[in-house]
Coordinates of C-alpha atoms and ligand atoms in Angstrom, one line a residue:
M1 CA -29.3 18.5 1.5
T2 CA -27.2 19.7 -1.4
Q3 CA -26.6 17.4 -4.4
T4 CA -23.1 18.1 -5.8
Y5 CA -22.4 15.7 -8.7
R6 CA -20.2 16.8 -11.3
I7 CA -18.6 15.5 -14.0
L8 CA -15.5 17.5 -15.7
K9 CA -13.6 17.1 -18.1
P10 CA -9.9 19.0 -17.8
G11 CA -7.5 18.7 -20.9
S12 CA -10.8 17.1 -22.7
Q13 CA -10.4 17.0 -26.7
N14 CA -13.0 17.5 -28.9
P15 CA -14.6 14.2 -30.1
E16 CA -12.6 14.7 -33.5
S17 CA -9.2 15.0 -31.8
A18 CA -9.8 12.0 -29.9
R19 CA -11.0 10.0 -33.0
Q20 CA -7.6 11.1 -34.5
Q21 CA -5.5 10.0 -31.6
F22 CA -7.5 6.8 -31.6
L23 CA -6.5 6.6 -35.4
R24 CA -2.9 7.1 -35.0
D25 CA -2.8 4.8 -32.2
V26 CA -4.5 1.9 -34.3
E27 CA -2.3 2.9 -37.1
Q28 CA 0.9 2.7 -35.4
G29 CA -0.1 -0.8 -33.7
L30 CA -1.1 -2.3 -36.4
S31 CA 2.3 -1.3 -38.4
Q32 CA 4.5 -2.7 -36.2
T33 CA 5.7 -6.7 -35.0
P34 CA 3.9 -7.7 -33.3
K35 CA 0.9 -5.8 -34.0
S36 CA -1.1 -4.5 -30.8
I37 CA -4.1 -2.0 -30.2
P38 CA -3.7 -0.2 -27.2
S39 CA -5.7 -1.5 -24.5
Q40 CA -7.3 1.6 -22.8
Y41 CA -9.4 1.7 -26.2
F42 CA -11.5 -1.4 -25.2
Y43 CA -13.5 1.0 -23.0
D44 CA -16.4 2.8 -25.3
E45 CA -20.0 2.7 -24.1
T46 CA -20.0 -0.7 -25.3
G47 CA -16.8 -1.9 -23.8
S48 CA -17.3 -0.3 -20.6
K49 CA -20.9 -2.4 -20.3
L50 CA -19.1 -5.9 -21.4
F51 CA -16.8 -5.1 -18.6
E52 CA -19.4 -4.9 -16.0
Q53 CA -20.5 -8.1 -17.7
I54 CA -17.4 -9.7 -16.8
M55 CA -17.5 -9.0 -13.5
D56 CA -20.3 -10.8 -13.0
L57 CA -19.2 -13.8 -14.3
P58 CA -18.7 -16.9 -11.9
E59 CA -15.4 -17.6 -13.5
Y60 CA -13.9 -13.6 -12.9
Y61 CA -13.5 -14.1 -9.2
L62 CA -11.0 -10.9 -9.0
T63 CA -14.5 -8.7 -8.2
D64 CA -15.8 -10.9 -5.5
A65 CA -12.7 -11.2 -4.0
E66 CA -11.6 -7.4 -3.7
Y67 CA -15.4 -6.6 -2.8
E68 CA -15.1 -9.2 0.2
I69 CA -11.6 -7.4 0.8
L70 CA -13.7 -3.9 1.3
E71 CA -16.3 -5.2 3.3
R72 CA -14.0 -6.7 5.7
N73 CA -11.4 -3.4 5.8
H74 CA -13.5 -0.7 5.0
R75 CA -13.4 0.3 9.0
R76 CA -9.6 0.3 9.0
L77 CA -9.0 2.1 6.1
A78 CA -11.7 5.0 7.0
E79 CA -9.9 5.1 10.7
L80 CA -6.6 5.8 8.6
V81 CA -8.1 8.7 6.8
N82 CA -10.5 10.4 9.5
H83 CA -8.1 13.0 10.7
S84 CA -9.2 15.8 8.5
A85 CA -11.2 16.5 5.3
F86 CA -10.0 14.3 2.7
N87 CA -10.3 13.6 -1.3
L88 CA -11.0 9.6 -2.2
V89 CA -9.5 9.6 -5.8
E90 CA -10.2 6.5 -7.6
L91 CA -8.1 5.7 -10.9
G92 CA -10.0 4.0 -13.5
A93 CA -13.0 3.7 -11.5
G94 CA -15.6 2.2 -13.6
D95 CA -18.8 1.4 -12.3
G96 CA -17.3 1.5 -8.7
R97 CA -19.4 -1.3 -7.7
K98 CA -16.5 -2.1 -5.0
T99 CA -16.0 1.5 -4.1
R100 CA -19.3 1.7 -2.7
V101 CA -18.7 -0.6 0.3
L102 CA -16.3 2.3 1.7
L103 CA -18.4 5.1 0.4
E104 CA -21.8 4.0 2.0
H105 CA -19.4 3.5 5.1
L106 CA -17.4 6.8 5.0
H107 CA -21.1 8.5 4.4
S108 CA -22.9 7.1 6.7
E109 CA -20.1 8.2 9.7
K110 CA -20.1 11.5 8.4
I111 CA -16.6 11.6 7.4
D112 CA -15.6 14.8 5.7
F113 CA -14.9 13.4 2.1
K114 CA -15.1 14.8 -1.4
Y115 CA -15.2 11.2 -3.9
I116 CA -13.0 11.8 -6.8
P117 CA -13.2 9.1 -9.4
I118 CA -11.3 9.5 -12.9
D119 CA -11.9 7.4 -15.8
I120 CA -11.3 8.0 -19.6
S121 CA -14.8 6.4 -20.4
E122 CA -17.4 9.0 -20.2
G123 CA -20.1 6.1 -20.2
A124 CA -18.5 4.6 -17.3
M125 CA -18.6 8.0 -15.1
T126 CA -22.2 8.6 -16.2
S127 CA -23.3 5.4 -15.0
L128 CA -21.0 5.9 -11.6
Q129 CA -22.5 9.1 -10.8
E130 CA -26.3 7.8 -11.1
E131 CA -25.0 4.9 -8.5
V132 CA -23.5 7.2 -6.2
A133 CA -26.4 9.5 -6.0
A134 CA -28.7 6.4 -5.5
C135 CA -26.3 5.3 -2.4
C136 CA -25.0 8.4 -0.9
S137 CA -27.5 11.3 -1.6
D138 CA -25.4 14.4 -0.5
L139 CA -21.9 12.9 -0.9
E140 CA -19.6 15.3 -3.1
M141 CA -18.5 13.8 -6.2
L142 CA -16.0 15.4 -8.7
G143 CA -16.1 13.0 -11.5
V144 CA -13.0 13.3 -13.8
V145 CA -13.2 12.1 -17.2
G146 CA -9.4 11.6 -18.5
E147 CA -6.3 10.0 -18.3
Y148 CA -4.9 8.7 -14.9
F149 CA -2.3 11.8 -14.8
Q150 CA -4.6 14.1 -16.5
G151 CA -7.1 13.8 -13.7
L152 CA -4.5 13.4 -11.1
N153 CA -2.8 17.0 -11.7
W154 CA -6.2 18.4 -12.0
V155 CA -6.8 17.3 -8.6
E156 CA -3.8 18.2 -7.2
K157 CA -4.2 21.9 -9.1
H158 CA -7.6 22.4 -8.0
V159 CA -9.0 20.6 -5.1
G160 CA -5.7 19.7 -2.9
G161 CA -5.5 18.5 0.5
P162 CA -4.7 14.8 1.9
S163 CA -5.7 12.0 -0.8
L164 CA -6.6 8.1 -0.3
V165 CA -5.8 7.2 -3.8
L166 CA -7.7 3.8 -4.8
F167 CA -6.4 1.8 -8.1
L168 CA -8.3 -1.2 -7.8
G169 CA -9.3 -4.1 -9.7
S170 CA -5.7 -4.9 -10.8
N171 CA -5.4 -2.4 -13.1
I172 CA -1.6 -1.5 -12.4
G173 CA -1.7 -5.3 -14.0
N174 CA -2.2 -4.1 -17.3
F175 CA 1.1 -2.2 -17.4
R176 CA 4.3 -4.2 -18.4
P177 CA 6.8 -4.3 -15.4
S178 CA 8.8 -1.6 -16.7
K179 CA 5.6 0.7 -17.5
A180 CA 4.3 0.2 -14.3
K181 CA 7.5 1.2 -12.8
I182 CA 7.4 4.5 -14.4
F183 CA 3.6 4.5 -13.9
L184 CA 4.4 4.3 -10.0
R185 CA 7.3 6.8 -9.8
R186 CA 4.8 9.8 -11.6
L187 CA 2.1 8.6 -9.0
R188 CA 4.5 9.0 -6.2
Q189 CA 5.6 12.5 -7.6
V190 CA 2.0 13.8 -7.5
L191 CA 1.3 12.5 -3.6
R192 CA 2.7 14.3 -0.4
P193 CA 3.2 12.7 3.1
G194 CA -0.2 11.7 4.4
D195 CA -1.4 10.5 1.5
F196 CA -2.0 6.9 1.1
V197 CA -2.5 4.6 -1.8
L198 CA -4.7 1.2 -2.1
M199 CA -3.7 -1.0 -4.7
G200 CA -5.5 -3.8 -5.7
F201 CA -3.2 -6.9 -7.1
D202 CA -4.3 -9.9 -8.9
L203 CA -2.0 -13.0 -6.8
K204 CA -0.1 -15.6 -8.8
K205 CA -2.0 -18.9 -8.5
D206 CA -3.1 -22.1 -10.2
T207 CA -2.9 -21.7 -13.8
R208 CA -6.1 -23.2 -14.3
R209 CA -8.1 -20.9 -12.3
L210 CA -6.6 -18.1 -14.1
N211 CA -7.2 -19.4 -17.5
A212 CA -10.8 -20.0 -16.5
A213 CA -11.4 -16.4 -15.8
Y214 CA -10.1 -14.8 -19.0
N215 CA -11.7 -18.0 -21.0
D216 CA -15.4 -17.6 -19.5
K217 CA -17.9 -19.9 -20.9
Q218 CA -20.7 -17.2 -22.2
G219 CA -17.9 -16.0 -24.2
I220 CA -18.0 -12.3 -22.9
T221 CA -14.5 -11.7 -22.5
A222 CA -13.9 -12.8 -26.5
R223 CA -16.8 -10.2 -27.1
F224 CA -14.9 -7.5 -25.1
N225 CA -11.9 -7.8 -27.0
L226 CA -13.7 -8.5 -30.2
N227 CA -15.7 -5.2 -29.4
L228 CA -11.9 -3.6 -30.3
L229 CA -12.3 -4.6 -34.1
A230 CA -16.2 -3.5 -33.9
R231 CA -15.2 0.0 -32.4
I232 CA -12.4 0.6 -35.3
N233 CA -15.0 -0.3 -37.7
R234 CA -17.6 2.2 -36.3
E235 CA -15.2 4.9 -35.4
L236 CA -12.8 4.8 -38.2
A237 CA -14.3 3.0 -41.4
G238 CA -12.9 -0.2 -40.6
E239 CA -13.5 -3.0 -42.4
F240 CA -13.0 -5.9 -40.3
D241 CA -15.0 -9.1 -40.6
L242 CA -15.3 -10.1 -37.1
D243 CA -16.2 -14.0 -38.3
N244 CA -12.7 -13.8 -39.2
W245 CA -11.2 -12.9 -35.6
E246 CA -11.1 -14.8 -32.3
F247 CA -10.0 -14.0 -28.8
Y248 CA -7.0 -16.1 -27.4
G249 CA -6.0 -15.2 -23.8
W250 CA -3.8 -17.3 -21.6
Y251 CA -1.5 -17.2 -18.8
N252 CA 1.9 -17.1 -19.6
P253 CA 3.9 -18.2 -16.4
L254 CA 7.3 -17.1 -17.6
S255 CA 6.0 -13.6 -18.3
G256 CA 3.8 -13.7 -15.3
A257 CA 1.0 -12.1 -17.6
V258 CA -2.3 -13.4 -19.0
E259 CA -1.8 -12.2 -22.3
S260 CA -4.8 -11.6 -24.5
S261 CA -4.8 -11.1 -28.2
L262 CA -7.0 -11.6 -31.1
L263 CA -6.0 -14.2 -33.9
S264 CA -6.5 -13.6 -37.5
R265 CA -8.3 -17.0 -38.7
K266 CA -7.1 -16.9 -41.9
R267 CA -4.6 -14.9 -44.2
Q268 CA -6.1 -11.5 -45.0
C269 CA -6.0 -7.8 -45.8
V270 CA -8.4 -5.1 -44.0
R271 CA -8.9 -1.5 -45.0
I272 CA -9.1 1.2 -42.6
G273 CA -11.0 3.7 -44.4
A274 CA -10.4 6.7 -41.9
C275 CA -6.3 6.5 -43.0
G276 CA -6.9 5.4 -46.4
K277 CA -4.5 2.1 -45.5
V278 CA -5.0 -1.6 -46.1
F279 CA -3.2 -3.9 -43.3
E280 CA -2.3 -7.4 -43.9
F281 CA -2.6 -10.5 -41.7
D282 CA -1.6 -14.1 -42.1
A283 CA -3.6 -17.0 -41.0
W284 CA -3.0 -16.9 -37.1
E285 CA -1.2 -13.8 -37.0
A286 CA -2.2 -12.1 -33.2
I287 CA -3.0 -8.5 -32.4
H288 CA -1.8 -8.1 -28.9
T289 CA -4.3 -6.6 -26.6
E290 CA -3.9 -6.6 -23.3
Y291 CA -1.4 -7.7 -20.7
S292 CA -3.2 -9.0 -17.1
F293 CA 0.2 -9.3 -15.0
K294 CA 0.1 -11.3 -11.5
Y295 CA 2.1 -10.6 -8.8
S296 CA 4.0 -12.4 -5.9
E297 CA 3.8 -10.7 -2.3
A298 CA 7.4 -10.6 -2.4
E299 CA 7.1 -8.5 -6.1
I300 CA 4.4 -6.1 -4.8
E301 CA 6.7 -4.9 -1.9
K302 CA 9.7 -4.5 -4.4
M303 CA 7.3 -2.6 -6.6
A304 CA 6.0 -0.2 -3.9
T305 CA 9.6 0.5 -2.2
T306 CA 11.5 0.9 -5.8
A307 CA 8.9 3.7 -6.2
G308 CA 9.5 5.2 -3.1
F309 CA 6.2 4.3 -1.2
T310 CA 6.0 2.3 2.4
V311 CA 4.1 -0.8 2.5
A312 CA 1.5 -0.3 5.2
E313 CA -0.7 -3.2 5.4
H314 CA -1.9 -5.8 3.3
Y315 CA -5.5 -7.0 2.8
H316 CA -6.2 -10.4 1.6
A317 CA -9.1 -11.9 0.1
K318 CA -10.1 -14.9 2.3
N319 CA -9.4 -17.4 -0.3
Q320 CA -5.6 -15.8 -0.7
T321 CA -6.8 -15.0 -4.8
F322 CA -6.1 -11.3 -4.3
V323 CA -4.6 -8.5 -2.5
D324 CA -5.4 -4.7 -1.4
S325 CA -1.8 -3.4 -0.9
L326 CA -2.1 -0.3 1.2
W327 CA 1.0 2.4 0.6
S328 CA 1.8 5.4 2.4
I329 CA 4.3 8.2 1.7
P330 CA 7.3 8.3 4.1
L331 CA 8.2 11.8 5.4
Ligands
SAM27 C1 -10.6 -3.0 -15.7 S1 -11.8 -1.6 -15.4 C2 -11.5 -1.6 -13.6 C3 -12.7 -0.8 -13.0 C4 -12.3 -0.8 -11.5 N1 -11.4 -0.4 -10.9 C5 -13.0 -2.0 -10.7 O1 -11.9 -2.4 -10.2 O2 -13.8 -2.8 -11.1 C6 -10.4 -0.4 -15.9 C7 -11.3 0.9 -16.1 O3 -10.2 2.0 -16.2 C8 -10.3 2.6 -17.0 N2 -9.3 3.2 -17.9 C9 -8.0 2.2 -18.2 N3 -7.6 3.0 -19.0 C10 -7.0 4.2 -18.5 C11 -6.3 5.6 -18.8 N4 -5.3 5.4 -19.2 N5 -6.8 6.4 -17.6 C12 -8.0 6.8 -17.2 N6 -8.8 5.4 -17.5 C13 -8.7 4.2 -17.8 C14 -11.2 2.1 -17.8 O4 -12.4 3.0 -18.7 C15 -12.0 1.3 -17.1 O5 -13.3 2.0 -16.3

């Protein structure tokens, strides 16, 4: 049996230019009102590990819900794509623990496919590769370390063929609706008739359940957010004192999102050595860190059709908390 796991870094930046990009984004984000830091910077090695712990939390129902969806529907998904060799492309794959259900089924049925996860976190990709090697010993995996479209363009250019694109875990919810619209239009443009997209959405629900999921008793979500400041300290010679900051993340029914931020516990000035600048924070001023938009089924269908997709099927979690929406590309 051939072992065919490869990790590729198309358009990879050298570590110094990646650090410069991080610095530019932090400098820009902390110079605007309200202040913000892009959520993609959560996922350094520490952040990716903390996110794995979040997925194990009893309050974080999203992972179990989507796992159950894939367990109940993996056969159906396999039937849809099993006409010719295809690519199982996964955007923001993380540790791929839910995808494993589908991978194991496709692999055991000897279905002809390549698994192509795309993730900006090299640490997450390395763990994923180990997981895949352990579960599906001769599966062809091409791991792409990069941003979503960097990866998709690489697949289009170097691999080709029909694809089932997974975008799980409600990652789409991290985009503001206007940005999600642009993202989905771009996604539509790189796909062809015959391709499918399986998109995970966290559904609108009792706000108490949502708030509990982002305010876990063990404080892991808080540590995950605070790691952004720790990362600035590590990589950009920042001088954030983490004791002067706290996590705040609550559902806003008017925006339809859990809005996460870090609050400055006092008036303070923080120097970031890499740019030689000092940033001022008022007492209880927020740095926005992440949106997690929640959707209704009607909103999901509108998003799909507006971007040029056809909704093929909806797979609901038994407890109705989450849906994986399968979209096709009209001829
Ligand atoms: C919330 S986790 C979800 C992981 C997985 N999809 C799941 O459902 O368990 C988000 C993942 O997307 C990756 N990610 C975030 N922004 C990205 C981007 N712009 N391009 C590629 N990957 C990204 C992160 O590194 C992380 O592994």
